[in-house]
Coordinates of C-alpha atoms in Angstrom, one line a residue:
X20 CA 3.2 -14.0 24.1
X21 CA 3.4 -13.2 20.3
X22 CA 2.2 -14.9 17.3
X23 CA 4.9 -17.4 15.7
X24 CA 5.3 -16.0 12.3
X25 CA 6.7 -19.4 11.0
X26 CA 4.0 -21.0 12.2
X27 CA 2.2 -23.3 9.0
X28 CA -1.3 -24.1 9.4
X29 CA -2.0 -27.6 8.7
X30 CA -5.5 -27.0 7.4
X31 CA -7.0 -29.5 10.2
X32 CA -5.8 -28.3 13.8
X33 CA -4.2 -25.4 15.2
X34 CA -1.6 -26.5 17.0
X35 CA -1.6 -23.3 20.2
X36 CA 2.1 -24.4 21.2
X37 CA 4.0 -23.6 18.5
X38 CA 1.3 -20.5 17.2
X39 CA 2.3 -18.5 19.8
X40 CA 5.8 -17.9 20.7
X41 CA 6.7 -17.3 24.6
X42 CA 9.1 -14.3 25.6
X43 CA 10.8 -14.4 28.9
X44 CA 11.3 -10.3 29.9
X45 CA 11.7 -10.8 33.3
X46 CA 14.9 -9.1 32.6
X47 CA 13.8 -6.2 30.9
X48 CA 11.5 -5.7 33.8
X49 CA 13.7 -5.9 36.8
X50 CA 16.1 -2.9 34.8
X51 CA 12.8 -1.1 34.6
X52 CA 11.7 -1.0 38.5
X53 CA 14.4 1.7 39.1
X54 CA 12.2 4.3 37.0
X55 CA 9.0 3.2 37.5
X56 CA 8.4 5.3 40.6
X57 CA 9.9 8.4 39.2
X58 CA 8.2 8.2 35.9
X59 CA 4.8 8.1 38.0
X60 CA 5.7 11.1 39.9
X61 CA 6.2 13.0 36.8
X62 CA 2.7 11.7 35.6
X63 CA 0.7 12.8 38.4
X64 CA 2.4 16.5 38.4
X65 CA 1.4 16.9 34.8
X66 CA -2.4 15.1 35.6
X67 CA -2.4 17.7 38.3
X68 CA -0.7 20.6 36.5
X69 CA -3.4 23.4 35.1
X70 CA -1.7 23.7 31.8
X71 CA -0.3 21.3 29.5
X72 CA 3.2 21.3 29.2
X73 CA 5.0 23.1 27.0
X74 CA 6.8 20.6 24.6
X75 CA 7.0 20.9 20.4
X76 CA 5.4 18.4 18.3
X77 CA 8.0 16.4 16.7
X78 CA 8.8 12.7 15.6
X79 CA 8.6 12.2 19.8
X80 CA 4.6 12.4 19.2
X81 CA 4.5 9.1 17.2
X82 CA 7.2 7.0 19.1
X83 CA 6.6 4.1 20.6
X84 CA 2.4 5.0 19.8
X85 CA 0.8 7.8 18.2
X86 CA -0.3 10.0 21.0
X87 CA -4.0 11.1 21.2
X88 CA -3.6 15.0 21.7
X89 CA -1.3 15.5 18.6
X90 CA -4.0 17.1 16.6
X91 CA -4.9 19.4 19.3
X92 CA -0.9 20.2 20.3
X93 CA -0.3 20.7 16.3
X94 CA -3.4 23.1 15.5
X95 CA -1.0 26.2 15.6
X96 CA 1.9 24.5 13.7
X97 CA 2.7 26.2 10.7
X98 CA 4.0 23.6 7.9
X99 CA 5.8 24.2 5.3
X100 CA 4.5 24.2 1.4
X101 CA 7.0 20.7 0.5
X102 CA 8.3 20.0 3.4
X103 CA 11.9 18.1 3.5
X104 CA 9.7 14.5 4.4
X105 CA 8.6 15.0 0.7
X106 CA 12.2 14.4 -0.7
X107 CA 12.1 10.4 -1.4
X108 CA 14.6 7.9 0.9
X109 CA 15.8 10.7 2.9
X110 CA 18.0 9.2 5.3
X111 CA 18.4 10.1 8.8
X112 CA 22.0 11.5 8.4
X113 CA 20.7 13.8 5.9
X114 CA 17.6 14.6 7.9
X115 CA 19.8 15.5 10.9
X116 CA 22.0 17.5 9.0
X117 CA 19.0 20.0 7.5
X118 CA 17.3 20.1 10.7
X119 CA 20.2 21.3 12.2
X120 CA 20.7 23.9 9.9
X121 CA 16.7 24.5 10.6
X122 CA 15.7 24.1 7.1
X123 CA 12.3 22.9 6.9
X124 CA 11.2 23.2 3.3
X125 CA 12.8 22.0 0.1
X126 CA 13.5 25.7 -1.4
X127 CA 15.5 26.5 1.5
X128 CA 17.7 23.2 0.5
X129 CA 21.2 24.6 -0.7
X130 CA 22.1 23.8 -4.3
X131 CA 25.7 22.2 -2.6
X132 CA 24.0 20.1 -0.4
X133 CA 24.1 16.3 -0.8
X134 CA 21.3 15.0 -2.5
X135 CA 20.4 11.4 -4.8
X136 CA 19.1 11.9 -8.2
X137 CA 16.0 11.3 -7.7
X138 CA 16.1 14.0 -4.6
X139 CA 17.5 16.8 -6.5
X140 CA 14.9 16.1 -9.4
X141 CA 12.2 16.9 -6.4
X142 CA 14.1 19.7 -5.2
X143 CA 14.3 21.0 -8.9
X144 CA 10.9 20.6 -9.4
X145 CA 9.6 22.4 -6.1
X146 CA 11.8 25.4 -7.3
X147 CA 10.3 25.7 -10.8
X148 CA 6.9 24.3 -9.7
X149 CA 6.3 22.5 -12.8
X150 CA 6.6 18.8 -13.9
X151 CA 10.1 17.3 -15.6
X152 CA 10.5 14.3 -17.5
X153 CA 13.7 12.7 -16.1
X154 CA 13.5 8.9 -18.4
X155 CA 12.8 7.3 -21.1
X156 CA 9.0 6.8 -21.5
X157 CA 8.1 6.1 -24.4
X158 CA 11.5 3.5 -24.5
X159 CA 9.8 2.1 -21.6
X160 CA 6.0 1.8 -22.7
X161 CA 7.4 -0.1 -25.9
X162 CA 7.7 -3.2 -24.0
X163 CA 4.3 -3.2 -23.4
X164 CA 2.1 -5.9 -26.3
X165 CA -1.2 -6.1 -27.0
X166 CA -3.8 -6.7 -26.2
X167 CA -3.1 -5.3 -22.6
X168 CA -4.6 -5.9 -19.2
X169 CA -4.5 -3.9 -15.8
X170 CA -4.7 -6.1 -12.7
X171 CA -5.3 -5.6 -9.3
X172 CA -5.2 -8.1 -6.0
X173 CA -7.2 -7.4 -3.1
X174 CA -6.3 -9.4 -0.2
X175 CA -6.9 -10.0 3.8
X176 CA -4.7 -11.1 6.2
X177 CA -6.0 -13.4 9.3
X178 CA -3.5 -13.1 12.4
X179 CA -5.2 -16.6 13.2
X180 CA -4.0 -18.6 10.1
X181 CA -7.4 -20.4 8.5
X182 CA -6.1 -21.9 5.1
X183 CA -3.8 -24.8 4.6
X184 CA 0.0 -23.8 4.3
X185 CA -0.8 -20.5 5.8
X186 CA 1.1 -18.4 8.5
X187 CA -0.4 -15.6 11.0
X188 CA -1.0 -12.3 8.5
X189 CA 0.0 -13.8 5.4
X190 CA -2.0 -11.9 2.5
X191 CA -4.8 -14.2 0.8
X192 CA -6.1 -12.9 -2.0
X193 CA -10.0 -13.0 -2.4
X194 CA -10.9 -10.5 -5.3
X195 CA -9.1 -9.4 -8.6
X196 CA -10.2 -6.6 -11.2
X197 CA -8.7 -7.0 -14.5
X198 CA -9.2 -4.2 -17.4
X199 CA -8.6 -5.5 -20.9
X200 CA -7.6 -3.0 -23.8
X201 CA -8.0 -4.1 -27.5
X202 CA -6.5 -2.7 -30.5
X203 CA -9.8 -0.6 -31.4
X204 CA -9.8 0.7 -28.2
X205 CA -11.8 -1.3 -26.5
X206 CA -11.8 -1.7 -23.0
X207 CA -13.3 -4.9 -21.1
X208 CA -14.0 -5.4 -17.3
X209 CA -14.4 -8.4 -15.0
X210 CA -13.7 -9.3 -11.9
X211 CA -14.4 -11.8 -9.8
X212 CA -14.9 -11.9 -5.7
X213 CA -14.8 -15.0 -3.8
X214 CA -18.3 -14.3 -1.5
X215 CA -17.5 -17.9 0.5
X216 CA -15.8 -18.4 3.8
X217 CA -13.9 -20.9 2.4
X218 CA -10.3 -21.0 0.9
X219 CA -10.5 -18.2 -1.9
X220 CA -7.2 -19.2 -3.3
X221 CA -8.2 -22.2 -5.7
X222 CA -11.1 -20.1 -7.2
X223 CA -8.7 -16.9 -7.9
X224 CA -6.5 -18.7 -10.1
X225 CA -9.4 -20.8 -11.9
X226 CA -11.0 -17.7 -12.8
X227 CA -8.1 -15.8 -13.2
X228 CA -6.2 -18.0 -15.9
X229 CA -9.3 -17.4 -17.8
X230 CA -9.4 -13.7 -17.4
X231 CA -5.9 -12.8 -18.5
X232 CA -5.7 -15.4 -21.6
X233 CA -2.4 -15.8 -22.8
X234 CA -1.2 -13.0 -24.9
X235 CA -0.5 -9.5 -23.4
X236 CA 1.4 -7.7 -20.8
X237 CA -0.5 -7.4 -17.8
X238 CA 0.0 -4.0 -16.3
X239 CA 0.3 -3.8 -12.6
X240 CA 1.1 -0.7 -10.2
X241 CA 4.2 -2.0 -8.2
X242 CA 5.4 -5.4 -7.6
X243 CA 2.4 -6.6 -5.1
X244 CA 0.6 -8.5 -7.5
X245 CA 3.5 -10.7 -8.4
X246 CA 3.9 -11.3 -4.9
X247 CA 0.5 -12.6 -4.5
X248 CA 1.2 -14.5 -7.6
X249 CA 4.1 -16.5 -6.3
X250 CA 2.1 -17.5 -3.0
X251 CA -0.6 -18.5 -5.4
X252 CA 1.7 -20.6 -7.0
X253 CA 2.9 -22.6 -4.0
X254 CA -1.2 -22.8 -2.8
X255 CA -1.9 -24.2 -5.9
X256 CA 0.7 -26.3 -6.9
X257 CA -1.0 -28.1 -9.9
X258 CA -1.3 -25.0 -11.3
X259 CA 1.8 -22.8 -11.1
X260 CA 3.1 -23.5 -14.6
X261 CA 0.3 -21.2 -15.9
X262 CA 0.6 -18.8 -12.5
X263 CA 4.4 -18.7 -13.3
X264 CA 3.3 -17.7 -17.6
X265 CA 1.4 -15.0 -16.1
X266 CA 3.8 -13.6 -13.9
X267 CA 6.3 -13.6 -16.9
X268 CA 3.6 -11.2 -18.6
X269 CA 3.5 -8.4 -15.9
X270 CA 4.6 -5.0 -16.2
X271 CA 5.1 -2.4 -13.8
X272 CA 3.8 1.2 -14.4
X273 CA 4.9 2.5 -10.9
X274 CA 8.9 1.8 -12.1
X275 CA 7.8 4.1 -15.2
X276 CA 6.6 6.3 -13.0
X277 CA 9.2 7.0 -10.4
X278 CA 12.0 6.3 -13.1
X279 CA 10.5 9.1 -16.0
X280 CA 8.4 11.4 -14.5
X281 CA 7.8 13.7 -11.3
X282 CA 5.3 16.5 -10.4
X283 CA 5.4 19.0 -6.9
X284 CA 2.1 17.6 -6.3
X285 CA 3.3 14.0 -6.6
X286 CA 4.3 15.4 -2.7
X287 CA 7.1 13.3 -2.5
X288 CA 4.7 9.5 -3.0
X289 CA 4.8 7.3 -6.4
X290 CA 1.8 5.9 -5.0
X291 CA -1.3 5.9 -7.7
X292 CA -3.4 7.9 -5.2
X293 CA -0.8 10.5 -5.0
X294 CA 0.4 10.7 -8.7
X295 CA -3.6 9.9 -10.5
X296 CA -5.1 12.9 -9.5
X297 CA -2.1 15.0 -11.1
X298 CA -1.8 12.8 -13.9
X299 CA -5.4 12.4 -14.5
X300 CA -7.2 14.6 -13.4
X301 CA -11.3 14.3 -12.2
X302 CA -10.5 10.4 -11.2
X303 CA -10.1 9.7 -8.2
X304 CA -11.5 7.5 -5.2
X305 CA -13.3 10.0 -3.6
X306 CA -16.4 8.5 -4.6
X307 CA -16.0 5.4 -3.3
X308 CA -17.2 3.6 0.0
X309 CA -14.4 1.9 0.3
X310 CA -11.2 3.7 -1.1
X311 CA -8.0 2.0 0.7
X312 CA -6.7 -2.2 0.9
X313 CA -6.8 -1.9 4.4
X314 CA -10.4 -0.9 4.7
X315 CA -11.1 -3.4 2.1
X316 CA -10.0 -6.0 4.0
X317 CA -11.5 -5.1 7.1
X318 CA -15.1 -4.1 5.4
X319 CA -14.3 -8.4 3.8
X320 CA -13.6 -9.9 6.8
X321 CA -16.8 -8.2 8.3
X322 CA -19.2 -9.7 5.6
X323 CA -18.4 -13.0 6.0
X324 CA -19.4 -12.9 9.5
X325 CA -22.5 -11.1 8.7
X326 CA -25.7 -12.3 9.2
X327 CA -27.3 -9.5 7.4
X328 CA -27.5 -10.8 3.4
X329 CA -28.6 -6.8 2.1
X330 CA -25.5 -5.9 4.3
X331 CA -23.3 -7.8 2.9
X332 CA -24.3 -8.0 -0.6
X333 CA -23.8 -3.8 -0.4
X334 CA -19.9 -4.7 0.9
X335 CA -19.1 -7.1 -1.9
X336 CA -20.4 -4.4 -4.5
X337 CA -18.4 -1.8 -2.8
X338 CA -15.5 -4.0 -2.9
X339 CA -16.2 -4.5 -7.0
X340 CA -16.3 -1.0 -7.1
X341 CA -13.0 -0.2 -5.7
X342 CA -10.9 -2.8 -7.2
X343 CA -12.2 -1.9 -10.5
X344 CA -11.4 1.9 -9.6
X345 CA -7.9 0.3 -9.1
X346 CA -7.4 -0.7 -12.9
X347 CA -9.2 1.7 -14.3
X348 CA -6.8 4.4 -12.6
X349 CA -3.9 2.1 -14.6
X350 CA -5.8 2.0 -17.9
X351 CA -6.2 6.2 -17.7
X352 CA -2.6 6.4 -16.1
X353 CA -1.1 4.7 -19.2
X354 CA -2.8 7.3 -21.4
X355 CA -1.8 9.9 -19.7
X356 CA 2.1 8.7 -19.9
X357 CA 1.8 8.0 -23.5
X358 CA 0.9 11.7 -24.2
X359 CA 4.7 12.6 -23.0

């Protein structure tokens, strides 16, 4: 039994029949009997056995579950200064191919063998160990008007759906950061948090029409937030003209990113946490209490039910405190590019 992805909450009564979704693997079962016996053999010789066995770490430790006794199977492994995972969309031809020739680290990578663009720029750069401007920047940046913003969704995901026209784990946004940068260089913050167990969605985009105005580009960090935007739209119908103009007015600083610029240290991710600290250095989120969406969304989820007010007044603040550490990584990112 599963939960029905398709599923639409009503808003007034979970219907359980068509929520979860029934598999029959009485099949898959019967073609399993045949092992089942062996397999347990083999288990109780290695319970029994006074050593471990002796098998290498490899992909094998994560598949189907990340096993427990990695760290402790891995505590000799020797790794290799930019490993081959750090070369971006490297498929599993390609893989195959170098681990077969037992090349493990990016230097070792022949100049004749077949890479992508964007993989021999990261195979250049490891080699020189120094940063290379591959794009356009400031062609890029131009697009940008003033005055600009920096925004940032945080959002939770219920498996039970709890909102009207909602399906298990669809993202809800319930707090937004927005940074806004003036001509004289002045920089505004505000945010706002929904702190109610109720649906968040109508008062995000109330208070976020008024936070963004109407002039601008609104810089994001990938395309999530426009996501979230287009779900806003269909949750709030009467509204999505002026959900829509916003979404016209964003603009992606992870494409100018990963389409201009790369660093060793970038380690293979465009993601802001891998590519701030090398960009801008000293900010960071090491600081924070909460410093990841996932944790965010867990640490939300938790204050709600929380009967302890000091509790979860402390989470809301900590949840400010990390979306805004969000925008203001864009609004110090953006400087940083401009300098190239």
């Amino acid at each position: 039994m599963t939960l029905d992805r398709s599923y639409v909450f009503d808003g007034k009564q979970l219907d359980l029949n068509k929520l979860f979704k029934l598999h029959d693997v009485l099949e898959q079962c019967e073609d399993l009997l045949d092992s089942v016996s062996g397999d347990a053999r083999e288990m109780q010789a290695l319970v029994s056995a006074g050593k471990p066995p002796n098998v290498q770490t490899g992909d094998h430790c994560f598949t189907p579950y990340d096993c427990p006794y990695h760290e402790h199977c891995s505590r000799d492994d020797v790794y290799p200064d930019h490993g081959i995972d750090e070369l971006p969309s490297l498929r599993s031809a390609r893989r195959a191919q170098l681990n077969k020739a037992g090349i493990e680290e990016i230097r070792d990578i022949p100049d004749d063998f077949p890479l992508t663009n964007l993989q021999k720029i990261v195979h250049q750069t490891v080699l020189n160990q120094d940063s290379v401007v591959h794009g356009e920047i400031s062609v890029m940046l131009a697009e940008i008007k003033s005055p600009v913003r920096y925004l940032d969704f945080e959002t939770f995901a219920p498996p039970i759906p709890r909102f009207v026209g909602t399906s298990p784990y669809d993202a809800v946004p319930f707090l937004f950061s927005v940074h806004t940068e003036h001509e004289r260089d002045e920089i505004m913050h505000v945010d706002y948090l929904h702190e109610h167990d109720d649906d968040p969605r109508p008062h995000i985009v109330a208070q976020l029409i008024e936070a963004v105005g109407d002039e601008g580009s609104i810089c994001t960090y990938s395309n999530y937030e426009r996501t979230v935007l287009n779900s806003l739209a269909e949750a709030v119908p009467e509204r999505a003209e002026e959900i829509a103009a916003i979404s016209s007015r964003l603009f992606d600083l992870h494409r100018v990113v990963k389409n201009s610029i790369y660093h060793p240290e970038f380690r293979g991710s465009f993601s802001i946490k891998s590519v701030l600290p090398v960009l801008v250095p000293g900010l960071g989120y090491e600081d924070l209490e909460i410093a990841d969406g996932q944790s965010a969304s867990v640490h939300y989820m938790q204050a709600l039910k929380t009967n302890d007010n000091g509790d979860r007044e402390q989470t809301f603040e900590n949840l400010r405190a990390y979306c805004e550490r969000d925008t203001l990584a864009m609004v110090r990112l953006l400087e940083a590019l401009k300098k190239f």
